[in-house]
Amino acid sequence: MMEWIVNIFIIIFVFASVFISSNKFVDVSVLPKWNVYFVIGSMGAMIIALFLKNFRFRINILDVLFYVFVIYILLRSLTYPIDLRFLGITSCILIYFVCKVVDAKHKDFIELVFVCTSIMQSLYGLLQYIEIEIYNTGWYVLGSYDNPAGFAACIVISLPFCLSSSLISNKFRYVAVFILMLGVIISGARASIIAFMLIMFIFCYSYYKLYLRKRKIFCGLIVLMIVVFLCLLYLKMDSATGRILIWLNSIQMVLENFLWGYGSGRFKTEYMNYQADFFKINQNACFGQLADNVSHPFNELLLLIIEYGLISFILLSVILYIVFKNNRITNPCLLSLFAIMMISLFSYPFRYPYIILLTVWNFVQLSKCEKIRLVYILNMGIIVRIFVLIVSILVLYLTVKNIYFESVWKKLTKQVSFGKAKKIIDDYDYLYHVWNGNPLFLYNYGAVLYRIEKYNESLDVLFFCEKYYNDYEVQMLIADNYYSMKRMDLAEERYIKASNMCPNRFLPLYRLVSVYDKMNREKDALNMVTRILNKKVKISSVIIDSIRMEMQRRINQQM
């Protein structure tokens, strides 16, 4: 009976971390997954701490380094308001503890759950692809996620368990791999497609050496992978070029503060300033048409170094060295970790709780290798139990608090959309004073204050927002506030900065024409009108067409 309860608990935990969504929050897709992950994960850790008896932990050097790494990141995160990231890092301590007590019998079952979850995710995506089930976004294949990258990553990292699980028959295994392959292909996520191919190559080479050792077959497979890689690159050339711009600016950030980094969450604060400075110097750069708001460098390793410095990179490198040195490449946990690493170099997989769960699971299983030096045997004593209970209660409390904040905010946004902004502004002010660390709330609150013409209050909130989140939209809203307050010099400065952040946007230039008209700078206004008319259109829209027509009429009237 107890075993059934444990199995059901595991299924609910994994499935909810992947599939749950809720329109009770502003973030419909990702935030509900994190909330469930935190609640069920902390409750599971509490139950184990209270009821598990006579358990002894074998602590080796990899366990020690993992906790040192997590605690270092956690301490650095204390400089930032307690938010989703802080909870995610703290929960790693609990999930590592939970995974550590899993025995061999449950290990096979858990990995089977991972496989079934990925198959269901892939089938969900296939239904979207054939338009039986459509998510209401600009993408067609998302599965239960908000982006094809998350959908594809969820599938790929479970592939090694599908290939090696002893609980899966060979016939079902072939069908499962085919379903997973279809899901990854229709996602169009290049990093995941490449990771899928590499895993299949490594697996096939390990188990079918006699065939693949033939030079022609081996070389043919290598050539095939290179051709597929180049084709994927060519199909989304603009996206690849855009990421080069992001990486160039990110590397510049690293060079200026490489030892300690900028601090937790600071990439969202600092990056767009670097992008603005880049285009201020290189106004005619080929990247101009590809620039957009950026909140992640599309490389988890770069993000780690930017925010936490070289020390975090060294710690991670030592951990990975020990892992790869002491485990066979055919180990499914090592292959899964390898897939996560591959995707991390080109995307942002750690935005999703399921990826975090699989990463921690892989590390725990790989740390059980007998080759890794044993440091200490720790009994499940009162100190360990109290520590786990305290951390679990803390995570649970902060999660419930966060759920309340986000659900109230969602209700307020609905009221604003109904035109009741003035009536609920006091509720916004209350949330502002109990802020949960989500910078998007600050931007939304600043926008609501601007809407009801409280410009000074809006600026105060937006200046606070700039400390934690700064992009094109924030700069435009600050500029709009200054414009409404008739402080044209400051409005001009912010509109120019917004334009440098995203040079392909027309709206900052259009607003600058109005600013120069108000300041009686006719020559500057005319130059800006000419610039708008000569500007290349990235994606045509009604607003852009309207702006260009108005500017053309203005030119015609002056002729």
PDB file of N, CA and C in Angstrom, residues 406-474:
ATOM      1  N   GLU A 406       0.609  36.769  -6.872  1.00  0.00           N
ATOM      2  CA  GLU A 406       0.408  36.651  -8.315  1.00  0.00           C
ATOM      3  C   GLU A 406      -1.078  36.530  -8.665  1.00  0.00           C
ATOM      4  N   SER A 407      -1.860  35.838  -7.845  1.00  0.00           N
ATOM      5  CA  SER A 407      -3.296  35.694  -8.132  1.00  0.00           C
ATOM      6  C   SER A 407      -4.033  37.012  -7.956  1.00  0.00           C
ATOM      7  N   VAL A 408      -3.661  37.786  -6.932  1.00  0.00           N
ATOM      8  CA  VAL A 408      -4.272  39.108  -6.742  1.00  0.00           C
ATOM      9  C   VAL A 408      -3.895  40.032  -7.893  1.00  0.00           C
ATOM     10  N   TRP A 409      -2.630  39.979  -8.301  1.00  0.00           N
ATOM     11  CA  TRP A 409      -2.184  40.815  -9.427  1.00  0.00           C
ATOM     12  C   TRP A 409      -2.975  40.485 -10.689  1.00  0.00           C
ATOM     13  N   LYS A 410      -3.203  39.212 -10.935  1.00  0.00           N
ATOM     14  CA  LYS A 410      -3.988  38.806 -12.115  1.00  0.00           C
ATOM     15  C   LYS A 410      -5.389  39.415 -12.072  1.00  0.00           C
ATOM     16  N   LYS A 411      -6.019  39.400 -10.900  1.00  0.00           N
ATOM     17  CA  LYS A 411      -7.360  39.982 -10.768  1.00  0.00           C
ATOM     18  C   LYS A 411      -7.337  41.486 -11.052  1.00  0.00           C
ATOM     19  N   LEU A 412      -6.269  42.150 -10.607  1.00  0.00           N
ATOM     20  CA  LEU A 412      -6.157  43.598 -10.839  1.00  0.00           C
ATOM     21  C   LEU A 412      -5.979  43.911 -12.321  1.00  0.00           C
ATOM     22  N   THR A 413      -5.205  43.090 -13.024  1.00  0.00           N
ATOM     23  CA  THR A 413      -5.017  43.336 -14.459  1.00  0.00           C
ATOM     24  C   THR A 413      -6.339  43.198 -15.224  1.00  0.00           C
ATOM     25  N   LYS A 414      -7.186  42.293 -14.762  1.00  0.00           N
ATOM     26  CA  LYS A 414      -8.508  42.158 -15.390  1.00  0.00           C
ATOM     27  C   LYS A 414      -9.339  43.414 -15.170  1.00  0.00           C
ATOM     28  N   GLN A 415      -9.275  43.955 -13.962  1.00  0.00           N
ATOM     29  CA  GLN A 415     -10.023  45.176 -13.654  1.00  0.00           C
ATOM     30  C   GLN A 415      -9.520  46.350 -14.499  1.00  0.00           C
ATOM     31  N   VAL A 416      -8.209  46.420 -14.704  1.00  0.00           N
ATOM     32  CA  VAL A 416      -7.630  47.481 -15.542  1.00  0.00           C
ATOM     33  C   VAL A 416      -8.138  47.359 -16.971  1.00  0.00           C
ATOM     34  N   SER A 417      -8.204  46.136 -17.473  1.00  0.00           N
ATOM     35  CA  SER A 417      -8.690  45.920 -18.843  1.00  0.00           C
ATOM     36  C   SER A 417     -10.160  46.298 -18.997  1.00  0.00           C
ATOM     37  N   PHE A 418     -10.903  46.318 -17.885  1.00  0.00           N
ATOM     38  CA  PHE A 418     -12.312  46.735 -17.908  1.00  0.00           C
ATOM     39  C   PHE A 418     -12.470  48.235 -17.698  1.00  0.00           C
ATOM     40  N   GLY A 419     -11.333  48.951 -17.631  1.00  0.00           N
ATOM     41  CA  GLY A 419     -11.383  50.406 -17.477  1.00  0.00           C
ATOM     42  C   GLY A 419     -11.571  50.870 -16.049  1.00  0.00           C
ATOM     43  N   LYS A 420     -11.196  50.051 -15.068  1.00  0.00           N
ATOM     44  CA  LYS A 420     -11.409  50.401 -13.665  1.00  0.00           C
ATOM     45  C   LYS A 420     -10.088  50.666 -12.954  1.00  0.00           C
ATOM     46  N   ALA A 421      -9.132  51.250 -13.670  1.00  0.00           N
ATOM     47  CA  ALA A 421      -7.787  51.455 -13.116  1.00  0.00           C
ATOM     48  C   ALA A 421      -7.799  52.349 -11.886  1.00  0.00           C
ATOM     49  N   LYS A 422      -8.580  53.421 -11.915  1.00  0.00           N
ATOM     50  CA  LYS A 422      -8.606  54.354 -10.783  1.00  0.00           C
ATOM     51  C   LYS A 422      -9.166  53.713  -9.517  1.00  0.00           C
ATOM     52  N   LYS A 423     -10.108  52.802  -9.692  1.00  0.00           N
ATOM     53  CA  LYS A 423     -10.762  52.194  -8.530  1.00  0.00           C
ATOM     54  C   LYS A 423      -9.859  51.207  -7.795  1.00  0.00           C
ATOM     55  N   ILE A 424      -8.958  50.600  -8.519  1.00  0.00           N
ATOM     56  CA  ILE A 424      -8.149  49.556  -7.887  1.00  0.00           C
ATOM     57  C   ILE A 424      -6.690  49.977  -7.684  1.00  0.00           C
ATOM     58  N   ILE A 425      -6.401  51.267  -7.818  1.00  0.00           N
ATOM     59  CA  ILE A 425      -5.014  51.715  -7.699  1.00  0.00           C
ATOM     60  C   ILE A 425      -4.477  51.518  -6.281  1.00  0.00           C
ATOM     61  N   ASP A 426      -5.363  51.598  -5.276  1.00  0.00           N
ATOM     62  CA  ASP A 426      -4.921  51.357  -3.893  1.00  0.00           C
ATOM     63  C   ASP A 426      -4.485  49.903  -3.697  1.00  0.00           C
ATOM     64  N   ASP A 427      -5.153  48.980  -4.401  1.00  0.00           N
ATOM     65  CA  ASP A 427      -4.768  47.572  -4.326  1.00  0.00           C
ATOM     66  C   ASP A 427      -3.396  47.350  -4.964  1.00  0.00           C
ATOM     67  N   TYR A 428      -3.142  48.070  -6.063  1.00  0.00           N
ATOM     68  CA  TYR A 428      -1.822  48.020  -6.687  1.00  0.00           C
ATOM     69  C   TYR A 428      -0.758  48.535  -5.728  1.00  0.00           C
ATOM     70  N   ASP A 429      -1.091  49.617  -5.023  1.00  0.00           N
ATOM     71  CA  ASP A 429      -0.137  50.200  -4.082  1.00  0.00           C
ATOM     72  C   ASP A 429       0.177  49.230  -2.946  1.00  0.00           C
ATOM     73  N   TYR A 430      -0.834  48.483  -2.510  1.00  0.00           N
ATOM     74  CA  TYR A 430      -0.612  47.485  -1.454  1.00  0.00           C
ATOM     75  C   TYR A 430       0.361  46.405  -1.950  1.00  0.00           C
ATOM     76  N   LEU A 431       0.130  45.904  -3.170  1.00  0.00           N
ATOM     77  CA  LEU A 431       1.033  44.887  -3.726  1.00  0.00           C
ATOM     78  C   LEU A 431       2.444  45.431  -3.904  1.00  0.00           C
ATOM     79  N   TYR A 432       2.525  46.699  -4.239  1.00  0.00           N
ATOM     80  CA  TYR A 432       3.829  47.336  -4.422  1.00  0.00           C
ATOM     81  C   TYR A 432       4.636  47.302  -3.119  1.00  0.00           C
ATOM     82  N   HIS A 433       3.949  47.473  -2.000  1.00  0.00           N
ATOM     83  CA  HIS A 433       4.637  47.496  -0.706  1.00  0.00           C
ATOM     84  C   HIS A 433       4.921  46.094  -0.163  1.00  0.00           C
ATOM     85  N   VAL A 434       4.303  45.070  -0.767  1.00  0.00           N
ATOM     86  CA  VAL A 434       4.628  43.682  -0.379  1.00  0.00           C
ATOM     87  C   VAL A 434       5.172  42.939  -1.600  1.00  0.00           C
ATOM     88  N   TRP A 435       5.893  43.653  -2.432  1.00  0.00           N
ATOM     89  CA  TRP A 435       6.381  43.143  -3.711  1.00  0.00           C
ATOM     90  C   TRP A 435       7.083  41.804  -3.566  1.00  0.00           C
ATOM     91  N   ASN A 436       6.803  40.874  -4.497  1.00  0.00           N
ATOM     92  CA  ASN A 436       7.344  39.512  -4.423  1.00  0.00           C
ATOM     93  C   ASN A 436       8.613  39.309  -5.239  1.00  0.00           C
ATOM     94  N   GLY A 437       9.162  40.384  -5.806  1.00  0.00           N
ATOM     95  CA  GLY A 437      10.406  40.259  -6.570  1.00  0.00           C
ATOM     96  C   GLY A 437      10.212  40.098  -8.058  1.00  0.00           C
ATOM     97  N   ASN A 438       8.953  40.080  -8.529  1.00  0.00           N
ATOM     98  CA  ASN A 438       8.687  39.965  -9.962  1.00  0.00           C
ATOM     99  C   ASN A 438       8.744  41.356 -10.592  1.00  0.00           C
ATOM    100  N   PRO A 439       9.782  41.658 -11.383  1.00  0.00           N
ATOM    101  CA  PRO A 439       9.932  43.019 -11.928  1.00  0.00           C
ATOM    102  C   PRO A 439       8.852  43.382 -12.938  1.00  0.00           C
ATOM    103  N   LEU A 440       8.206  42.390 -13.543  1.00  0.00           N
ATOM    104  CA  LEU A 440       7.140  42.695 -14.503  1.00  0.00           C
ATOM    105  C   LEU A 440       5.953  43.360 -13.822  1.00  0.00           C
ATOM    106  N   PHE A 441       5.750  43.068 -12.537  1.00  0.00           N
ATOM    107  CA  PHE A 441       4.701  43.769 -11.799  1.00  0.00           C
ATOM    108  C   PHE A 441       5.009  45.254 -11.714  1.00  0.00           C
ATOM    109  N   LEU A 442       6.278  45.592 -11.478  1.00  0.00           N
ATOM    110  CA  LEU A 442       6.668  47.002 -11.366  1.00  0.00           C
ATOM    111  C   LEU A 442       6.374  47.749 -12.667  1.00  0.00           C
ATOM    112  N   TYR A 443       6.698  47.113 -13.801  1.00  0.00           N
ATOM    113  CA  TYR A 443       6.412  47.750 -15.088  1.00  0.00           C
ATOM    114  C   TYR A 443       4.903  47.928 -15.267  1.00  0.00           C
ATOM    115  N   ASN A 444       4.145  46.902 -14.927  1.00  0.00           N
ATOM    116  CA  ASN A 444       2.684  46.974 -15.064  1.00  0.00           C
ATOM    117  C   ASN A 444       2.094  48.063 -14.166  1.00  0.00           C
ATOM    118  N   TYR A 445       2.584  48.153 -12.945  1.00  0.00           N
ATOM    119  CA  TYR A 445       2.093  49.184 -12.012  1.00  0.00           C
ATOM    120  C   TYR A 445       2.447  50.578 -12.534  1.00  0.00           C
ATOM    121  N   GLY A 446       3.675  50.738 -13.056  1.00  0.00           N
ATOM    122  CA  GLY A 446       4.058  52.026 -13.633  1.00  0.00           C
ATOM    123  C   GLY A 446       3.177  52.402 -14.805  1.00  0.00           C
ATOM    124  N   ALA A 447       2.809  51.404 -15.631  1.00  0.00           N
ATOM    125  CA  ALA A 447       1.937  51.652 -16.785  1.00  0.00           C
ATOM    126  C   ALA A 447       0.535  52.059 -16.340  1.00  0.00           C
ATOM    127  N   VAL A 448       0.034  51.429 -15.279  1.00  0.00           N
ATOM    128  CA  VAL A 448      -1.298  51.775 -14.764  1.00  0.00           C
ATOM    129  C   VAL A 448      -1.299  53.198 -14.212  1.00  0.00           C
ATOM    130  N   LEU A 449      -0.250  53.573 -13.485  1.00  0.00           N
ATOM    131  CA  LEU A 449      -0.146  54.941 -12.963  1.00  0.00           C
ATOM    132  C   LEU A 449      -0.070  55.951 -14.096  1.00  0.00           C
ATOM    133  N   TYR A 450       0.650  55.624 -15.158  1.00  0.00           N
ATOM    134  CA  TYR A 450       0.706  56.508 -16.329  1.00  0.00           C
ATOM    135  C   TYR A 450      -0.669  56.653 -16.965  1.00  0.00           C
ATOM    136  N   ARG A 451      -1.397  55.554 -16.990  1.00  0.00           N
ATOM    137  CA  ARG A 451      -2.728  55.552 -17.619  1.00  0.00           C
ATOM    138  C   ARG A 451      -3.697  56.477 -16.893  1.00  0.00           C
ATOM    139  N   ILE A 452      -3.568  56.582 -15.567  1.00  0.00           N
ATOM    140  CA  ILE A 452      -4.474  57.453 -14.808  1.00  0.00           C
ATOM    141  C   ILE A 452      -3.823  58.817 -14.539  1.00  0.00           C
ATOM    142  N   GLU A 453      -2.741  59.108 -15.270  1.00  0.00           N
ATOM    143  CA  GLU A 453      -2.076  60.407 -15.291  1.00  0.00           C
ATOM    144  C   GLU A 453      -1.385  60.772 -13.982  1.00  0.00           C
ATOM    145  N   LYS A 454      -0.920  59.767 -13.246  1.00  0.00           N
ATOM    146  CA  LYS A 454      -0.102  60.020 -12.065  1.00  0.00           C
ATOM    147  C   LYS A 454       1.356  59.840 -12.486  1.00  0.00           C
ATOM    148  N   TYR A 455       1.864  60.861 -13.163  1.00  0.00           N
ATOM    149  CA  TYR A 455       3.153  60.720 -13.841  1.00  0.00           C
ATOM    150  C   TYR A 455       4.337  60.642 -12.874  1.00  0.00           C
ATOM    151  N   ASN A 456       4.334  61.458 -11.832  1.00  0.00           N
ATOM    152  CA  ASN A 456       5.447  61.416 -10.872  1.00  0.00           C
ATOM    153  C   ASN A 456       5.519  60.065 -10.163  1.00  0.00           C
ATOM    154  N   GLU A 457       4.334  59.564  -9.741  1.00  0.00           N
ATOM    155  CA  GLU A 457       4.301  58.256  -9.078  1.00  0.00           C
ATOM    156  C   GLU A 457       4.737  57.147 -10.037  1.00  0.00           C
ATOM    157  N   SER A 458       4.328  57.271 -11.298  1.00  0.00           N
ATOM    158  CA  SER A 458       4.720  56.288 -12.308  1.00  0.00           C
ATOM    159  C   SER A 458       6.230  56.271 -12.486  1.00  0.00           C
ATOM    160  N   LEU A 459       6.843  57.456 -12.535  1.00  0.00           N
ATOM    161  CA  LEU A 459       8.297  57.527 -12.690  1.00  0.00           C
ATOM    162  C   LEU A 459       9.021  56.903 -11.503  1.00  0.00           C
ATOM    163  N   ASP A 460       8.512  57.139 -10.288  1.00  0.00           N
ATOM    164  CA  ASP A 460       9.143  56.553  -9.102  1.00  0.00           C
ATOM    165  C   ASP A 460       9.161  55.029  -9.194  1.00  0.00           C
ATOM    166  N   VAL A 461       8.027  54.465  -9.608  1.00  0.00           N
ATOM    167  CA  VAL A 461       7.931  53.013  -9.729  1.00  0.00           C
ATOM    168  C   VAL A 461       8.851  52.506 -10.836  1.00  0.00           C
ATOM    169  N   LEU A 462       8.890  53.202 -11.958  1.00  0.00           N
ATOM    170  CA  LEU A 462       9.707  52.765 -13.093  1.00  0.00           C
ATOM    171  C   LEU A 462      11.201  52.895 -12.817  1.00  0.00           C
ATOM    172  N   PHE A 463      11.581  53.922 -12.042  1.00  0.00           N
ATOM    173  CA  PHE A 463      12.994  54.032 -11.660  1.00  0.00           C
ATOM    174  C   PHE A 463      13.389  52.857 -10.763  1.00  0.00           C
ATOM    175  N   PHE A 464      12.457  52.452  -9.899  1.00  0.00           N
ATOM    176  CA  PHE A 464      12.689  51.268  -9.063  1.00  0.00           C
ATOM    177  C   PHE A 464      12.754  50.015  -9.933  1.00  0.00           C
ATOM    178  N   CYS A 465      11.888  49.960 -10.938  1.00  0.00           N
ATOM    179  CA  CYS A 465      11.869  48.834 -11.872  1.00  0.00           C
ATOM    180  C   CYS A 465      13.199  48.709 -12.607  1.00  0.00           C
ATOM    181  N   GLU A 466      13.784  49.850 -12.975  1.00  0.00           N
ATOM    182  CA  GLU A 466      15.065  49.849 -13.704  1.00  0.00           C
ATOM    183  C   GLU A 466      16.174  49.122 -12.952  1.00  0.00           C
ATOM    184  N   LYS A 467      16.072  49.061 -11.633  1.00  0.00           N
ATOM    185  CA  LYS A 467      17.093  48.395 -10.833  1.00  0.00           C
ATOM    186  C   LYS A 467      17.051  46.873 -11.002  1.00  0.00           C
ATOM    187  N   TYR A 468      15.889  46.367 -11.464  1.00  0.00           N
ATOM    188  CA  TYR A 468      15.712  44.919 -11.561  1.00  0.00           C
ATOM    189  C   TYR A 468      15.327  44.444 -12.960  1.00  0.00           C
ATOM    190  N   TYR A 469      14.856  45.358 -13.768  1.00  0.00           N
ATOM    191  CA  TYR A 469      14.445  44.994 -15.126  1.00  0.00           C
ATOM    192  C   TYR A 469      14.459  46.248 -15.979  1.00  0.00           C
ATOM    193  N   ASN A 470      15.214  46.190 -17.072  1.00  0.00           N
ATOM    194  CA  ASN A 470      15.363  47.382 -17.899  1.00  0.00           C
ATOM    195  C   ASN A 470      15.396  46.972 -19.364  1.00  0.00           C
ATOM    196  N   ASP A 471      14.425  47.454 -20.136  1.00  0.00           N
ATOM    197  CA  ASP A 471      14.397  47.129 -21.560  1.00  0.00           C
ATOM    198  C   ASP A 471      13.769  48.273 -22.345  1.00  0.00           C
ATOM    199  N   TYR A 472      13.525  48.030 -23.602  1.00  0.00           N
ATOM    200  CA  TYR A 472      12.937  49.029 -24.507  1.00  0.00           C
ATOM    201  C   TYR A 472      11.607  49.552 -23.979  1.00  0.00           C
ATOM    202  N   GLU A 473      10.748  48.656 -23.505  1.00  0.00           N
ATOM    203  CA  GLU A 473       9.417  49.054 -23.042  1.00  0.00           C
ATOM    204  C   GLU A 473       9.505  49.959 -21.818  1.00  0.00           C
ATOM    205  N   VAL A 474      10.400  49.664 -20.915  1.00  0.00           N
ATOM    206  CA  VAL A 474      10.574  50.489 -19.714  1.00  0.00           C
ATOM    207  C   VAL A 474      11.035  51.885 -20.092  1.00  0.00           C
TER     208      VAL A 474
END
